[in-house]
mmCIF file of C-alpha atoms (C1' of nucleotides) and ligand atoms in Angstrom:
data_model
loop_
_atom_site.group_PDB
_atom_site.id
_atom_site.type_symbol
_atom_site.label_atom_id
_atom_site.label_comp_id
_atom_site.label_asym_id
_atom_site.label_seq_id
_atom_site.Cartn_x
_atom_site.Cartn_y
_atom_site.Cartn_z
ATOM 1 C CA MET A 1 -16.718 -47.063 11.970
ATOM 2 C CA ALA A 2 -16.367 -45.867 8.703
ATOM 3 C CA SER A 3 -18.175 -42.271 8.945
ATOM 4 C CA VAL A 4 -20.902 -39.705 6.545
ATOM 5 C CA TRP A 5 -21.440 -36.498 7.219
ATOM 6 C CA LYS A 6 -24.837 -36.121 8.499
ATOM 7 C CA ARG A 7 -26.274 -32.670 9.336
ATOM 8 C CA LEU A 8 -27.057 -31.503 12.941
ATOM 9 C CA SER A 9 -30.124 -29.903 12.930
ATOM 10 C CA CYS A 10 -29.477 -26.468 14.033
ATOM 11 C CA ASP A 11 -29.040 -23.627 12.086
ATOM 12 C CA GLY A 12 -26.190 -21.902 11.645
ATOM 13 C CA ASP A 13 -26.878 -18.182 13.422
ATOM 14 C CA VAL A 14 -27.132 -20.564 16.645
ATOM 15 C CA LEU A 15 -24.029 -22.481 17.255
ATOM 16 C CA ASN A 16 -21.164 -20.728 15.707
ATOM 17 C CA LEU A 17 -18.547 -23.512 15.994
ATOM 18 C CA GLY A 18 -15.257 -20.821 15.462
ATOM 19 C CA ILE A 19 -15.401 -19.370 18.144
ATOM 20 C CA THR A 20 -17.469 -21.838 20.773
ATOM 21 C CA LEU A 21 -14.635 -24.488 20.171
ATOM 22 C CA VAL A 22 -12.340 -22.863 21.021
ATOM 23 C CA CYS A 23 -12.962 -19.761 23.170
ATOM 24 C CA GLY A 24 -11.109 -21.705 25.626
ATOM 25 C CA GLN A 25 -14.444 -22.774 27.982
ATOM 26 C CA ALA A 26 -12.589 -26.711 26.126
ATOM 27 C CA PHE A 27 -9.072 -27.381 25.780
ATOM 28 C CA ARG A 28 -9.266 -30.435 23.582
ATOM 29 C CA TRP A 29 -10.858 -29.135 20.369
ATOM 30 C CA LYS A 30 -8.766 -29.179 16.910
ATOM 31 C CA LYS A 31 -9.191 -26.220 14.030
ATOM 32 C CA LEU A 32 -8.691 -28.793 11.557
ATOM 33 C CA ASN A 33 -9.093 -25.624 9.027
ATOM 34 C CA ASN A 34 -11.412 -23.316 7.500
ATOM 35 C CA GLU A 35 -14.578 -24.757 8.265
ATOM 36 C CA GLU A 36 -13.914 -28.161 10.167
ATOM 37 C CA TRP A 37 -12.943 -29.221 14.389
ATOM 38 C CA CYS A 38 -12.331 -32.717 15.590
ATOM 39 C CA GLY A 39 -12.118 -33.421 19.303
ATOM 40 C CA VAL A 40 -13.287 -35.859 21.986
ATOM 41 C CA LEU A 41 -16.843 -35.847 23.194
ATOM 42 C CA SER A 42 -18.965 -38.806 25.573
ATOM 43 C CA GLY A 43 -15.847 -41.186 24.185
ATOM 44 C CA LYS A 44 -15.991 -40.830 21.363
ATOM 45 C CA VAL A 45 -14.392 -38.662 18.359
ATOM 46 C CA TRP A 46 -16.749 -36.280 16.088
ATOM 47 C CA THR A 47 -15.289 -33.938 13.317
ATOM 48 C CA PHE A 48 -17.764 -30.558 12.507
ATOM 49 C CA LYS A 49 -17.660 -28.317 8.860
ATOM 50 C CA GLN A 50 -20.249 -25.177 9.592
ATOM 51 C CA SER A 51 -21.000 -24.480 5.375
ATOM 52 C CA SER A 52 -23.067 -21.445 5.057
ATOM 53 C CA ASP A 53 -25.730 -23.800 4.206
ATOM 54 C CA GLY A 54 -25.848 -26.108 8.088
ATOM 55 C CA ILE A 55 -23.577 -28.018 10.487
ATOM 56 C CA TYR A 56 -22.677 -31.153 9.721
ATOM 57 C CA TYR A 57 -20.618 -33.864 11.917
ATOM 58 C CA LYS A 58 -19.307 -37.141 11.536
ATOM 59 C CA VAL A 59 -18.270 -39.704 14.128
ATOM 60 C CA ASN A 60 -16.040 -42.332 14.860
ATOM 61 C CA SER A 61 -16.109 -44.715 17.623
ATOM 62 C CA ARG A 62 -14.108 -47.647 19.428
ATOM 63 C CA LEU A 63 -14.450 -50.543 16.888
ATOM 64 C CA SER A 64 -16.855 -52.254 19.293
ATOM 65 C CA GLU A 65 -19.260 -49.947 19.108
ATOM 66 C CA VAL A 66 -22.877 -49.791 17.090
ATOM 67 C CA GLU A 67 -23.063 -46.327 16.324
ATOM 68 C CA SER A 68 -26.853 -45.010 16.872
ATOM 69 C CA THR A 69 -27.344 -41.820 15.230
ATOM 70 C CA THR A 70 -30.546 -41.200 17.556
ATOM 71 C CA GLN A 71 -27.860 -41.632 20.378
ATOM 72 C CA ASN A 72 -25.837 -39.196 18.722
ATOM 73 C CA GLU A 73 -27.664 -36.168 18.287
ATOM 74 C CA SER A 74 -28.670 -36.921 22.153
ATOM 75 C CA ILE A 75 -25.696 -36.043 23.223
ATOM 76 C CA LEU A 76 -24.923 -33.396 20.605
ATOM 77 C CA ASN A 77 -28.417 -31.392 21.611
ATOM 78 C CA ASP A 78 -27.293 -32.024 25.140
ATOM 79 C CA TYR A 79 -23.567 -31.048 24.477
ATOM 80 C CA PHE A 80 -23.977 -27.255 23.176
ATOM 81 C CA GLN A 81 -27.516 -27.207 24.806
ATOM 82 C CA LEU A 82 -29.794 -26.825 21.647
ATOM 83 C CA ASN A 83 -33.165 -26.366 23.340
ATOM 84 C CA ILE A 84 -30.903 -23.020 24.519
ATOM 85 C CA ASP A 85 -32.515 -20.233 22.137
ATOM 86 C CA LEU A 86 -29.690 -17.952 21.424
ATOM 87 C CA HIS A 87 -31.182 -15.198 19.746
ATOM 88 C CA HIS A 88 -34.503 -14.665 22.712
ATOM 89 C CA LEU A 89 -31.495 -14.320 25.024
ATOM 90 C CA TYR A 90 -29.611 -12.247 22.620
ATOM 91 C CA ASP A 91 -31.905 -10.161 23.005
ATOM 92 C CA HIS A 92 -32.594 -10.419 26.522
ATOM 93 C CA TRP A 93 -28.537 -9.129 27.258
ATOM 94 C CA SER A 94 -28.044 -6.047 24.355
ATOM 95 C CA SER A 95 -31.431 -4.471 25.723
ATOM 96 C CA ARG A 96 -29.558 -4.523 28.824
ATOM 97 C CA ASP A 97 -26.878 -3.865 28.154
ATOM 98 C CA ASP A 98 -25.214 -0.911 25.433
ATOM 99 C CA ASN A 99 -21.905 -3.129 25.714
ATOM 100 C CA PHE A 100 -23.119 -6.372 25.255
ATOM 101 C CA LYS A 101 -25.296 -5.040 21.854
ATOM 102 C CA GLN A 102 -21.862 -3.410 20.632
ATOM 103 C CA VAL A 103 -19.973 -6.812 21.039
ATOM 104 C CA ALA A 104 -22.693 -8.780 20.193
ATOM 105 C CA ALA A 105 -22.825 -8.281 17.385
ATOM 106 C CA THR A 106 -19.055 -9.385 16.579
ATOM 107 C CA ILE A 107 -19.577 -12.019 18.312
ATOM 108 C CA SER A 108 -22.866 -13.958 17.154
ATOM 109 C CA GLY A 109 -23.741 -17.498 18.222
ATOM 110 C CA PHE A 110 -22.106 -18.205 21.172
ATOM 111 C CA ARG A 111 -22.896 -21.417 23.097
ATOM 112 C CA LEU A 112 -21.558 -22.002 26.628
ATOM 113 C CA LEU A 113 -20.960 -26.222 25.795
ATOM 114 C CA ARG A 114 -22.526 -28.590 29.045
ATOM 115 C CA GLN A 115 -18.783 -30.023 29.808
ATOM 116 C CA ASP A 116 -18.176 -33.235 31.567
ATOM 117 C CA PRO A 117 -17.306 -32.507 35.383
ATOM 118 C CA VAL A 118 -14.210 -34.112 35.869
ATOM 119 C CA GLU A 119 -12.765 -33.138 32.694
ATOM 120 C CA ASN A 120 -14.071 -29.601 33.413
ATOM 121 C CA LEU A 121 -12.500 -29.429 37.004
ATOM 122 C CA PHE A 122 -8.577 -31.350 36.499
ATOM 123 C CA SER A 123 -8.502 -28.814 33.085
ATOM 124 C CA PHE A 124 -9.483 -25.496 34.826
ATOM 125 C CA ILE A 125 -7.023 -26.955 37.951
ATOM 126 C CA CYS A 126 -4.637 -26.622 34.959
ATOM 127 C CA SER A 127 -5.606 -23.379 33.844
ATOM 128 C CA SER A 128 -4.109 -21.445 37.694
ATOM 129 C CA ASN A 129 -1.509 -18.513 36.013
ATOM 130 C CA ASN A 130 -1.193 -19.781 32.740
ATOM 131 C CA ASN A 131 -2.142 -20.039 29.663
ATOM 132 C CA ILE A 132 -4.029 -21.404 27.276
ATOM 133 C CA GLU A 133 -1.815 -23.073 24.358
ATOM 134 C CA ARG A 134 -0.181 -24.519 27.728
ATOM 135 C CA ILE A 135 -3.497 -25.423 28.801
ATOM 136 C CA SER A 136 -3.926 -27.291 26.137
ATOM 137 C CA SER A 137 -1.346 -28.903 25.762
ATOM 138 C CA MET A 138 -1.881 -29.678 29.014
ATOM 139 C CA VAL A 139 -5.644 -31.810 28.974
ATOM 140 C CA GLU A 140 -3.915 -33.065 25.440
ATOM 141 C CA ALA A 141 -1.133 -34.339 27.947
ATOM 142 C CA LEU A 142 -3.034 -36.371 30.961
ATOM 143 C CA CYS A 143 -5.838 -37.475 28.127
ATOM 144 C CA VAL A 144 -2.583 -39.354 26.364
ATOM 145 C CA LYS A 145 -0.454 -40.798 29.954
ATOM 146 C CA TYR A 146 -3.694 -41.574 31.625
ATOM 147 C CA GLY A 147 -6.711 -42.004 29.013
ATOM 148 C CA GLY A 148 -7.751 -44.382 27.676
ATOM 149 C CA ILE A 149 -7.479 -45.173 23.140
ATOM 150 C CA ILE A 150 -11.003 -44.456 21.896
ATOM 151 C CA THR A 151 -9.113 -44.953 18.017
ATOM 152 C CA GLU A 152 -7.644 -43.521 15.358
ATOM 153 C CA VAL A 153 -8.286 -41.165 12.744
ATOM 154 C CA ASN A 154 -6.528 -39.354 10.044
ATOM 155 C CA GLY A 155 -3.537 -41.040 11.367
ATOM 156 C CA VAL A 156 -4.507 -39.789 14.924
ATOM 157 C CA VAL A 157 -4.935 -41.130 18.017
ATOM 158 C CA TYR A 158 -7.766 -39.789 19.738
ATOM 159 C CA HIS A 159 -7.847 -40.525 24.071
ATOM 160 C CA ASP A 160 -10.309 -40.316 26.819
ATOM 161 C CA PHE A 161 -10.048 -37.553 29.776
ATOM 162 C CA PRO A 162 -8.366 -39.801 32.408
ATOM 163 C CA SER A 163 -10.669 -41.502 35.055
ATOM 164 C CA ILE A 164 -10.493 -39.773 38.544
ATOM 165 C CA ALA A 165 -9.097 -43.489 39.741
ATOM 166 C CA THR A 166 -5.750 -42.922 37.633
ATOM 167 C CA LEU A 167 -5.475 -39.377 38.645
ATOM 168 C CA ALA A 168 -5.044 -40.790 42.084
ATOM 169 C CA GLU A 169 -3.354 -42.935 41.665
ATOM 170 C CA PRO A 170 -0.102 -42.138 44.364
ATOM 171 C CA GLN A 171 2.935 -42.356 41.753
ATOM 172 C CA VAL A 172 0.970 -39.463 39.367
ATOM 173 C CA GLU A 173 2.203 -36.358 41.163
ATOM 174 C CA GLN A 174 5.955 -36.709 40.356
ATOM 175 C CA GLU A 175 6.210 -38.193 36.838
ATOM 176 C CA LEU A 176 2.839 -34.650 36.232
ATOM 177 C CA ARG A 177 6.418 -32.669 37.816
ATOM 178 C CA GLU A 178 8.279 -34.841 34.791
ATOM 179 C CA LEU A 179 5.745 -34.016 32.086
ATOM 180 C CA LYS A 180 6.111 -29.694 33.719
ATOM 181 C CA PHE A 181 3.025 -29.588 35.165
ATOM 182 C CA GLY A 182 4.085 -27.302 37.776
ATOM 183 C CA TYR A 183 3.108 -27.456 41.256
ATOM 184 C CA ARG A 184 0.080 -27.982 39.301
ATOM 185 C CA ALA A 185 0.904 -31.420 39.533
ATOM 186 C CA LYS A 186 0.062 -31.295 43.331
ATOM 187 C CA PHE A 187 -2.972 -30.614 43.293
ATOM 188 C CA ILE A 188 -4.687 -32.776 40.777
ATOM 189 C CA HIS A 189 -3.029 -35.445 42.210
ATOM 190 C CA GLU A 190 -5.170 -34.138 45.936
ATOM 191 C CA THR A 191 -7.735 -32.958 44.177
ATOM 192 C CA ALA A 192 -8.443 -36.664 42.792
ATOM 193 C CA LYS A 193 -6.862 -38.718 46.094
ATOM 194 C CA ILE A 194 -10.404 -36.547 47.382
ATOM 195 C CA LEU A 195 -12.547 -36.889 45.487
ATOM 196 C CA MET A 196 -12.129 -41.521 45.319
ATOM 197 C CA LYS A 197 -12.846 -41.214 49.157
ATOM 198 C CA LYS A 198 -16.000 -39.242 48.237
ATOM 199 C CA CYS A 199 -19.331 -42.089 49.865
ATOM 200 C CA ASN A 200 -20.594 -40.220 46.213
ATOM 201 C CA LYS A 201 -19.208 -42.065 43.589
ATOM 202 C CA ASP A 202 -21.085 -39.643 41.506
ATOM 203 C CA TRP A 203 -19.653 -36.532 43.836
ATOM 204 C CA LEU A 204 -18.435 -34.225 40.556
ATOM 205 C CA ILE A 205 -22.144 -34.635 38.707
ATOM 206 C CA SER A 206 -24.714 -34.384 41.258
ATOM 207 C CA LEU A 207 -23.579 -31.331 42.116
ATOM 208 C CA ARG A 208 -25.542 -30.537 39.212
ATOM 209 C CA GLU A 209 -29.458 -30.591 41.449
ATOM 210 C CA VAL A 210 -27.839 -28.456 43.935
ATOM 211 C CA PRO A 211 -27.710 -24.400 44.305
ATOM 212 C CA TYR A 212 -25.063 -22.475 42.766
ATOM 213 C CA GLU A 213 -23.375 -20.978 46.119
ATOM 214 C CA GLU A 214 -23.733 -24.560 47.225
ATOM 215 C CA ALA A 215 -22.180 -26.433 44.294
ATOM 216 C CA HIS A 216 -19.697 -22.749 44.843
ATOM 217 C CA ALA A 217 -18.411 -23.447 48.792
ATOM 218 C CA ALA A 218 -18.019 -27.245 48.184
ATOM 219 C CA LEU A 219 -15.628 -26.256 45.277
ATOM 220 C CA CYS A 220 -13.335 -24.202 46.519
ATOM 221 C CA GLU A 221 -12.298 -26.854 49.341
ATOM 222 C CA LEU A 222 -10.468 -28.782 46.772
ATOM 223 C CA PRO A 223 -6.580 -27.712 46.397
ATOM 224 C CA GLY A 224 -5.895 -26.192 42.918
ATOM 225 C CA VAL A 225 -9.342 -24.660 43.028
ATOM 226 C CA GLY A 226 -10.339 -21.348 44.630
ATOM 227 C CA ALA A 227 -13.431 -18.736 43.364
ATOM 228 C CA LYS A 228 -12.054 -18.275 39.780
ATOM 229 C CA VAL A 229 -11.883 -21.647 38.898
ATOM 230 C CA ALA A 230 -15.147 -23.297 41.030
ATOM 231 C CA ASP A 231 -16.868 -20.151 38.556
ATOM 232 C CA CYS A 232 -15.670 -21.891 36.170
ATOM 233 C CA VAL A 233 -16.650 -25.169 36.690
ATOM 234 C CA CYS A 234 -20.137 -24.119 38.238
ATOM 235 C CA LEU A 235 -20.383 -22.131 35.156
ATOM 236 C CA MET A 236 -19.850 -24.887 32.153
ATOM 237 C CA SER A 237 -20.177 -28.643 34.554
ATOM 238 C CA LEU A 238 -22.814 -27.714 36.526
ATOM 239 C CA ASP A 239 -25.535 -26.163 34.964
ATOM 240 C CA LYS A 240 -25.174 -23.367 37.128
ATOM 241 C CA THR A 241 -26.192 -20.134 34.038
ATOM 242 C CA ASP A 242 -25.348 -17.195 35.712
ATOM 243 C CA ALA A 243 -21.772 -18.536 38.082
ATOM 244 C CA ILE A 244 -19.454 -15.577 37.010
ATOM 245 C CA PRO A 245 -16.248 -16.009 36.442
ATOM 246 C CA VAL A 246 -13.201 -13.498 37.422
ATOM 247 C CA ASP A 247 -10.879 -13.947 36.014
ATOM 248 C CA THR A 248 -7.608 -10.668 35.779
ATOM 249 C CA HIS A 249 -8.759 -9.775 33.158
ATOM 250 C CA VAL A 250 -12.410 -10.060 33.747
ATOM 251 C CA TRP A 251 -11.882 -7.751 36.316
ATOM 252 C CA GLN A 252 -9.517 -4.858 34.756
ATOM 253 C CA ILE A 253 -12.725 -4.437 32.810
ATOM 254 C CA SER A 254 -14.877 -4.200 34.814
ATOM 255 C CA CYS A 255 -13.012 -1.630 36.384
ATOM 256 C CA ARG A 256 -13.110 0.021 33.799
ATOM 257 C CA ASP A 257 -16.008 0.144 31.538
ATOM 258 C CA TYR A 258 -18.702 -0.849 34.118
ATOM 259 C CA ASN A 259 -20.460 1.057 37.742
ATOM 260 C CA ILE A 260 -19.317 -1.267 40.144
ATOM 261 C CA PRO A 261 -19.799 -0.279 43.831
ATOM 262 C CA ASP A 262 -16.417 0.433 45.502
ATOM 263 C CA LEU A 263 -14.403 -1.982 42.934
ATOM 264 C CA LYS A 264 -11.671 0.392 42.233
ATOM 265 C CA LYS A 265 -10.268 1.300 46.166
ATOM 266 C CA SER A 266 -8.833 -2.287 45.945
ATOM 267 C CA LYS A 267 -5.510 -2.764 43.982
ATOM 268 C CA SER A 268 -5.446 -6.293 43.943
ATOM 269 C CA LEU A 269 -8.814 -9.007 42.922
ATOM 270 C CA THR A 270 -10.074 -9.376 46.984
ATOM 271 C CA ASN A 271 -12.625 -11.552 47.884
ATOM 272 C CA LYS A 272 -15.191 -9.277 47.797
ATOM 273 C CA ALA A 273 -14.348 -7.318 44.973
ATOM 274 C CA TYR A 274 -14.539 -10.758 43.367
ATOM 275 C CA LYS A 275 -18.551 -11.088 44.856
ATOM 276 C CA ALA A 276 -19.285 -7.599 43.324
ATOM 277 C CA ILE A 277 -18.112 -8.018 40.496
ATOM 278 C CA GLY A 278 -20.835 -11.324 40.263
ATOM 279 C CA ASP A 279 -23.932 -10.248 41.139
ATOM 280 C CA HIS A 280 -23.415 -6.670 39.177
ATOM 281 C CA PHE A 281 -23.434 -8.724 36.780
ATOM 282 C CA ARG A 282 -25.877 -11.670 37.802
ATOM 283 C CA GLN A 283 -27.843 -8.070 38.089
ATOM 284 C CA LEU A 284 -27.132 -6.432 34.989
ATOM 285 C CA PHE A 285 -27.995 -9.950 32.937
ATOM 286 C CA GLY A 286 -30.506 -12.031 35.146
ATOM 287 C CA LYS A 287 -30.410 -15.465 35.484
ATOM 288 C CA TYR A 288 -27.793 -16.268 32.138
ATOM 289 C CA ALA A 289 -25.591 -13.988 32.853
ATOM 290 C CA GLY A 290 -23.110 -16.477 33.312
ATOM 291 C CA TRP A 291 -23.879 -16.570 29.445
ATOM 292 C CA ALA A 292 -23.819 -13.390 28.456
ATOM 293 C CA ASN A 293 -20.403 -12.254 30.293
ATOM 294 C CA SER A 294 -18.702 -15.140 28.400
ATOM 295 C CA VAL A 295 -20.076 -13.631 25.298
ATOM 296 C CA LEU A 296 -18.676 -10.763 26.282
ATOM 297 C CA PHE A 297 -15.155 -11.061 26.665
ATOM 298 C CA SER A 298 -14.296 -13.049 24.678
ATOM 299 C CA GLY A 299 -13.995 -11.131 21.475
ATOM 300 C CA ASP A 300 -11.289 -9.709 23.599
ATOM 301 C CA LEU A 301 -9.229 -12.709 24.263
ATOM 302 C CA LYS A 302 -6.015 -12.385 22.586
ATOM 303 C CA LYS A 303 -6.911 -15.261 20.178
ATOM 304 C CA PHE A 304 -10.319 -13.647 18.471
ATOM 305 C CA GLN A 305 -8.268 -9.771 18.455
ATOM 306 C CA ASP A 306 -6.204 -12.159 16.181
ATOM 307 C CA SER A 307 -8.627 -13.418 13.668
ATOM 308 C CA LYS A 308 -10.244 -9.523 14.293
ATOM 309 C CA VAL A 309 -6.911 -7.767 12.977
ATOM 310 C CA ASN A 310 -7.247 -10.378 10.435
ATOM 311 C CA TYR A 311 -10.976 -8.951 9.229
ATOM 312 C CA ILE A 312 -10.310 -6.171 8.938
ATOM 313 C CA GLN A 313 -7.209 -5.875 7.127
ATOM 314 C CA VAL A 314 -9.276 -8.394 4.056
ATOM 315 C CA SER A 315 -11.915 -6.443 4.265
ATOM 316 C CA LEU A 316 -10.249 -3.146 3.738
ATOM 317 C CA ILE A 317 -7.972 -4.975 0.712
ATOM 318 C "C1'" DT B 1 -11.287 -8.346 55.261
ATOM 319 C "C1'" DC B 2 -6.930 -6.766 52.706
ATOM 320 C "C1'" DT B 3 -2.016 -7.267 50.613
ATOM 321 C "C1'" DT B 4 1.918 -9.448 50.219
ATOM 322 C "C1'" DC B 5 4.790 -13.500 47.673
ATOM 323 C "C1'" DA B 6 5.720 -17.237 46.244
ATOM 324 C "C1'" DC B 7 4.880 -20.823 42.755
ATOM 325 C "C1'" DC B 8 6.174 -23.739 37.698
ATOM 326 C "C1'" DT B 9 7.044 -23.226 33.145
ATOM 327 C "C1'" DT B 10 7.176 -21.495 28.941
ATOM 328 C "C1'" DG B 11 7.701 -17.396 24.907
ATOM 329 C "C1'" DG B 12 8.009 -13.002 24.178
ATOM 330 C "C1'" DA B 13 10.070 -8.055 25.028
ATOM 331 C "C1'" DC B 14 14.367 -6.166 26.418
ATOM 332 C "C1'" DA C 1 22.781 -14.290 26.980
ATOM 333 C "C1'" DG C 2 20.382 -12.945 30.621
ATOM 334 C "C1'" DT C 3 16.913 -10.988 33.048
ATOM 335 C "C1'" DC C 4 11.956 -9.876 33.623
ATOM 336 C "C1'" DC C 5 6.958 -10.082 33.327
ATOM 337 C "C1'" DA C 6 2.325 -12.505 31.710
ATOM 338 C "C1'" DA C 7 -0.690 -15.579 30.545
ATOM 339 C "C1'" DG C 8 -7.876 -17.778 32.709
ATOM 340 C "C1'" DG C 9 -4.696 -17.873 40.666
ATOM 341 C "C1'" DT C 10 -4.369 -20.516 44.895
ATOM 342 C "C1'" DG C 11 -2.755 -20.933 49.765
ATOM 343 C "C1'" DA C 12 -0.488 -19.372 52.651
ATOM 344 C "C1'" DA C 13 1.391 -15.646 56.142
HETATM 345 MG MG1 MG D 401 -9.481 -24.715 47.199
#
DNA sequence: TCTTCACCTTGGAC
DNA sequence: AGTCCAAGGTGAA
């Protein structure tokens, strides 16, 4: 379990950890310092370091577990989707959209993570009408309350994300209410119970094998899951690379910066407008439109606004 | 098909 | 101190 730094065979310019891990697609990566992040993936605790000469990682597993470098690198290749040629995609998206070209200059190496659908789904059920900081603390609370202990690293105990079965237990809704989950407590409990009733125990992950529209519709059946959350899950854990989650921000910017047919007519984000925005970006960016869209709008996150301001201030000194 | 409203909680703005 | 509002929406009328 003692762990040493190992080098990840991947150039730093095709994986920007600072943006990729804390842009709001996953909520459990903690920034340790300027170049290190720590969190849980696949039942292990990982620490990453992005230095000028490459990306390094350390692994801390359960005491019983035997470490395998081959297996660990396989986990990372899968999670960071390192087989996908990011330069090629950036070039393609830039050629299709000047706005993207501008934004991309400040956000290189952004990747969609290939997440676990269970954690991804319940995390985004927490996201409605909420902010990233509270979403993160709620996901953390779920893990501490209901997830198994993995191990301790530097005085911090790390937990797995809870199983569906655990979240479906009778007292969960009330307990989550007490943990200040608000109305999301019921959504989480109900969704867990529905998933438990499915004949296919791996129903969620099996949606990787069905077409985007079908997966999206199936997810929308779940309580607390609407078009936006369903698209987040499709994009971030079900391999639907052209799923476009449209939140209020994407909607507003789309109205302002893109000429999308009959979008400005509606006062609220209607189902029709939602579809029109998605279709527009899919038509513009192609098969990986969801990735392009994520790059485009992650740059506007409040979290990165601050770092941009800092960057500008520093560069002016 | 579109609009309106309630919904938990928290933190910032007046 | 009290009120209002927005924050990765969803569901029901
Ligand atoms: Mg639903």
